[in-house]
Coordinates of C-alpha atoms in Angstrom, one line a residue:
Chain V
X1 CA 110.4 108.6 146.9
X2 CA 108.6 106.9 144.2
X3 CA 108.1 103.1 144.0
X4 CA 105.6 100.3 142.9
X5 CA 105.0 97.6 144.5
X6 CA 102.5 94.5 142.6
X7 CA 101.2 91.3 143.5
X8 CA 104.1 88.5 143.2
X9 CA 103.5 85.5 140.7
X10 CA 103.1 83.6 139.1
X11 CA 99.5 83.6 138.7
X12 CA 97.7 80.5 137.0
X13 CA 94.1 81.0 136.0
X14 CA 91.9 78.5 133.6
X15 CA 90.1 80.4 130.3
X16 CA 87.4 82.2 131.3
X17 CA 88.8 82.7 134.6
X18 CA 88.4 86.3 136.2
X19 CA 92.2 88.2 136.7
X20 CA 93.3 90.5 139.0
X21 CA 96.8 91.6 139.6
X22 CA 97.5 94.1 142.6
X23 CA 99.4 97.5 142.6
X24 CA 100.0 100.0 144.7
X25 CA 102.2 102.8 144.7
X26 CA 104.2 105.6 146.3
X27 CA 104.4 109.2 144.7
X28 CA 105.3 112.1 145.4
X29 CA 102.9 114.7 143.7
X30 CA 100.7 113.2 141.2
X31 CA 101.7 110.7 138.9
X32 CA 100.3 109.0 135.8
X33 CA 100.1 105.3 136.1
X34 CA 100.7 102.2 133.8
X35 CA 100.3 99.1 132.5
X36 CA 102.9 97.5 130.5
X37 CA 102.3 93.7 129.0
X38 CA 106.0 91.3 127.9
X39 CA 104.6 88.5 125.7
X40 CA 107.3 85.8 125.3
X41 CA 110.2 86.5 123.8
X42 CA 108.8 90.0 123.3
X43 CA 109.8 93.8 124.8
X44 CA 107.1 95.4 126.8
X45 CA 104.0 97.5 125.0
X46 CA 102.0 99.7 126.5
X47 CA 98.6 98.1 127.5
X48 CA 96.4 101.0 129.4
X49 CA 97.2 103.9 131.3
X50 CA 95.3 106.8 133.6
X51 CA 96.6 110.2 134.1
X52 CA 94.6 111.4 137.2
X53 CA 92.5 110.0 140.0
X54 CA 89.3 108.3 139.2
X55 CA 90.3 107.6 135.7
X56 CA 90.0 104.5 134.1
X57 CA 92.3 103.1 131.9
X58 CA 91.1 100.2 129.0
X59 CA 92.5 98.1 126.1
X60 CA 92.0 94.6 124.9
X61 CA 89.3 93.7 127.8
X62 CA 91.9 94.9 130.3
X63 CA 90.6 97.7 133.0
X64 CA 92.9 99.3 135.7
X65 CA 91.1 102.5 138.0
X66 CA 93.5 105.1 139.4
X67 CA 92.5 105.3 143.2
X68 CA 94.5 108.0 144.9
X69 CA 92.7 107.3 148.5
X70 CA 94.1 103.5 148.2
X71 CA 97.5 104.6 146.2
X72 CA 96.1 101.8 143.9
X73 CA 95.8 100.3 140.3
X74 CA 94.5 97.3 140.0
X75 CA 94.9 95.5 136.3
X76 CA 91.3 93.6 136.3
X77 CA 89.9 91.4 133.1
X78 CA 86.3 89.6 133.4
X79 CA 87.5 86.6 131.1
X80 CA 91.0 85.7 130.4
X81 CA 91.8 83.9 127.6
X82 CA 95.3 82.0 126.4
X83 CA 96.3 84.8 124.1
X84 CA 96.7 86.8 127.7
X85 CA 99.8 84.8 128.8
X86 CA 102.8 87.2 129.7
X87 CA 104.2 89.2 132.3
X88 CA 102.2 92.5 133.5
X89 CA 104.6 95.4 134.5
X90 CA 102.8 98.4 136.7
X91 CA 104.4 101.6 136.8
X92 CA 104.7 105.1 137.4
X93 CA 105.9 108.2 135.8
X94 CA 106.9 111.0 138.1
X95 CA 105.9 113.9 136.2
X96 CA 109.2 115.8 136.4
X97 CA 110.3 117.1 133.3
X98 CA 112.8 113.9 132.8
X99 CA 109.6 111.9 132.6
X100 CA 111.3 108.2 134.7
X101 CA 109.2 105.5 135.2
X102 CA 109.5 103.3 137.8
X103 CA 108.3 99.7 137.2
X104 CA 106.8 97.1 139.7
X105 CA 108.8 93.8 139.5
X106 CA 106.1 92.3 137.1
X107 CA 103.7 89.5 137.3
X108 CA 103.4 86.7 134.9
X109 CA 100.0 85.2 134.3
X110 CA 99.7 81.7 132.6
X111 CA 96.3 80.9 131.3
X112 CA 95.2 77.2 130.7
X113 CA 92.8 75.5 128.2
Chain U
X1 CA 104.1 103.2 113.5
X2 CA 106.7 104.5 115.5
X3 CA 109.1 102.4 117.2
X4 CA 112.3 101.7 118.8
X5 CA 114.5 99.5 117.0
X6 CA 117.2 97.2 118.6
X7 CA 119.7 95.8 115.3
X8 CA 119.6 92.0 117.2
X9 CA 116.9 89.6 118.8
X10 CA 119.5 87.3 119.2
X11 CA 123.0 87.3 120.1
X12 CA 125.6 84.7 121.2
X13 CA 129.1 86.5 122.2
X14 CA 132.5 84.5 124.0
X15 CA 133.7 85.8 127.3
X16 CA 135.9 88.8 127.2
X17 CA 134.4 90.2 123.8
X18 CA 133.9 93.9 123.2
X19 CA 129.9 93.8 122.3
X20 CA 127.9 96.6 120.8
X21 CA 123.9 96.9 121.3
X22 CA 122.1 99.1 118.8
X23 CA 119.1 100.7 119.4
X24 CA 117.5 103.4 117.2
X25 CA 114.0 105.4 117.8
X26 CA 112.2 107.3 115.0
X27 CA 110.1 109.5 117.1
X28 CA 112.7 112.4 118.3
X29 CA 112.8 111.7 121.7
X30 CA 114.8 112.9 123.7
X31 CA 115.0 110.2 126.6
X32 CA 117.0 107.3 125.9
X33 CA 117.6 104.0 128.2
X34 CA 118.8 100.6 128.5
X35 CA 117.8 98.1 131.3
X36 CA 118.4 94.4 131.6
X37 CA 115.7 92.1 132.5
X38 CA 116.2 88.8 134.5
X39 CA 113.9 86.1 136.1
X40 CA 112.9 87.3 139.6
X41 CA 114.8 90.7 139.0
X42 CA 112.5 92.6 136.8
X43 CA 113.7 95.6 134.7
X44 CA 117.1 97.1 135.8
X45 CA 118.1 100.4 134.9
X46 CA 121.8 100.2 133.2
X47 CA 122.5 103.3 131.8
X48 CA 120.0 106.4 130.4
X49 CA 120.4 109.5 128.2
X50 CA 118.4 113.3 128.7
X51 CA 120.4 114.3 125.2
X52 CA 123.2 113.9 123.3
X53 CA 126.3 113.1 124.2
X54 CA 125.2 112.9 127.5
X55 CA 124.6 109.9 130.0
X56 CA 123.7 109.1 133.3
X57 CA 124.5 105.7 135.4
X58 CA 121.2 103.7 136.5
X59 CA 121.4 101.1 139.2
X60 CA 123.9 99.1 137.6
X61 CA 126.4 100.7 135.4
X62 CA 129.3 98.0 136.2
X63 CA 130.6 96.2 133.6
X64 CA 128.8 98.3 130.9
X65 CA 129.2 102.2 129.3
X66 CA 127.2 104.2 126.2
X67 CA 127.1 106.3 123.9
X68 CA 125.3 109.1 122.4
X69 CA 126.6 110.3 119.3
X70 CA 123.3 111.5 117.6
X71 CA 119.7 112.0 119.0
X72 CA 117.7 108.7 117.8
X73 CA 120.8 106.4 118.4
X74 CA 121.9 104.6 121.6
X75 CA 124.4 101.9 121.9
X76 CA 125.5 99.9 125.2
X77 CA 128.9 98.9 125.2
X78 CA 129.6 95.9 127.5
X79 CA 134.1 96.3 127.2
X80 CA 134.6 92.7 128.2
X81 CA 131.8 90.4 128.1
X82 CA 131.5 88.1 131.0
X83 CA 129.1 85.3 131.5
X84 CA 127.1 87.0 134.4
X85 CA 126.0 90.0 131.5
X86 CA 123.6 86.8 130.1
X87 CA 120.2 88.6 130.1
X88 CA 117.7 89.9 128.2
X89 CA 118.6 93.6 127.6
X90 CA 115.9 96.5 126.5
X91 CA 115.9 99.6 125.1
X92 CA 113.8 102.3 125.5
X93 CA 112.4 106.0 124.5
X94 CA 110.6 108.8 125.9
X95 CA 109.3 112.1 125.2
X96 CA 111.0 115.1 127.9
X97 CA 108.1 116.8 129.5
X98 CA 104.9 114.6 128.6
X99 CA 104.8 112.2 131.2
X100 CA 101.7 110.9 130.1
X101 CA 102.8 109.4 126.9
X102 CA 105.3 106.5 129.1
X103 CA 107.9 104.8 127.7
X104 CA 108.4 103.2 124.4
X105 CA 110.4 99.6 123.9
X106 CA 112.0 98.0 121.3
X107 CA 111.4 94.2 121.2
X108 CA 115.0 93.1 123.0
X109 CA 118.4 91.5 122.9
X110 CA 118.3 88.3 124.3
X111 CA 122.3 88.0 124.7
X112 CA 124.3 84.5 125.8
X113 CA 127.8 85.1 126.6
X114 CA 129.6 81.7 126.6

């Protein structure tokens, strides 16, 4: 079956600090992979995705690489800054025509001055 | 800009109430879904749509049903609010058959029921 599994919070980091948040997955066949980002009070907005191995996926400083050998997708940024506060969902879409994702139970990141 | 569109942010509703939540989507899609977010729970899948006028049960349909009356609309119907339906509740759109394009969420009903 198909399932995410990421790195339990919360996660504290000071500005500047380096971030990365752990995913792996299960698939069958070959999904594309996600990135969602929940500011407070917010719903959840896309922040990067990768559609096939050894893609990378980039917005806003963020990087994630899709590593089919490790099942992985690591959300990495070099220097995190207040503005990055909120909870990071990974997922997966399972390519059938219904197009489901399935989400990781989400990570939420406080950044201090 | 496309978007999904949920008609509250905020909504405070007494126990055993009939409560409507609205979403809309302005992109044609045909995918429609609602989940419920909680602390330490993540997203839960309620209730989701392939089409109109037809709906399938997520992980936890209790206490809740939809409708689909017209393509870009999608309304969860909690029949008799209790105070365990307090959550956060999303909705969300997709597009059948391009995977790649993920989901798309409106901003959320944060919903008390006293």
């Amino acid at each position: 079956g198909n399932s995410v599994t990421q790195m339990e919070g919360p996660v504290t980091l000071s500005e500047e600090a380096f971030l990365t948040i752990n995913c792996t997955y299960t698939a069958t066949g070959y999904p594309s992979l996600f990135w969602y980002v929940q500011y407070p009070g917010e719903g959840l907005q896309l922040l990067l995705k990768a559609t096939k191995a050894d893609d990378k996926g980039s917005n806003k400083g963020f990087e994630a690489t899709y590593r089919k050998e490790t099942t992985s997708f690591h959300l990495e940024k070099g220097s995190v800054q207040v503005s990055d506060s909120a909870v990071y969902f990974c997922a997966l879409s399972d390519q059938t025509g219904a197009n489901n994702l399935f989400f990781g139970t989400g990570t939420r990141l406080t950044v201090i001055p | 800009d496309v978007k999904v569109t949920q008609s509250s942010r905020y909504l405070v509703k007494r126990t055993g109430e009939k409560v409507f939540l609205e979403c809309v989507q302005d992109m044609d899609h045909e995918n429609m879904f609602w989940y419920r977010q909680d602390p330490g729970l993540g997203l839960r899948l309620i209730y989701f749509s392939y089409d109109v006028k037809m709906k399938e049960k997520g992980d936890i349909p209790e206490g809740y049903s939809v409708s689909r009356e017209k393509k870009e609309r999608f309304s969860l119907i909690l029949e008799s609010a209790s105070t365990n339906q307090t959550s956060m509740y999303l909705c969300a759109s997709s597009s059948q058959g391009k995977a790649n394009y993920g989901y798309t969420f409106g901003s959320g009903t944060r919903l008390t029921v006293v």
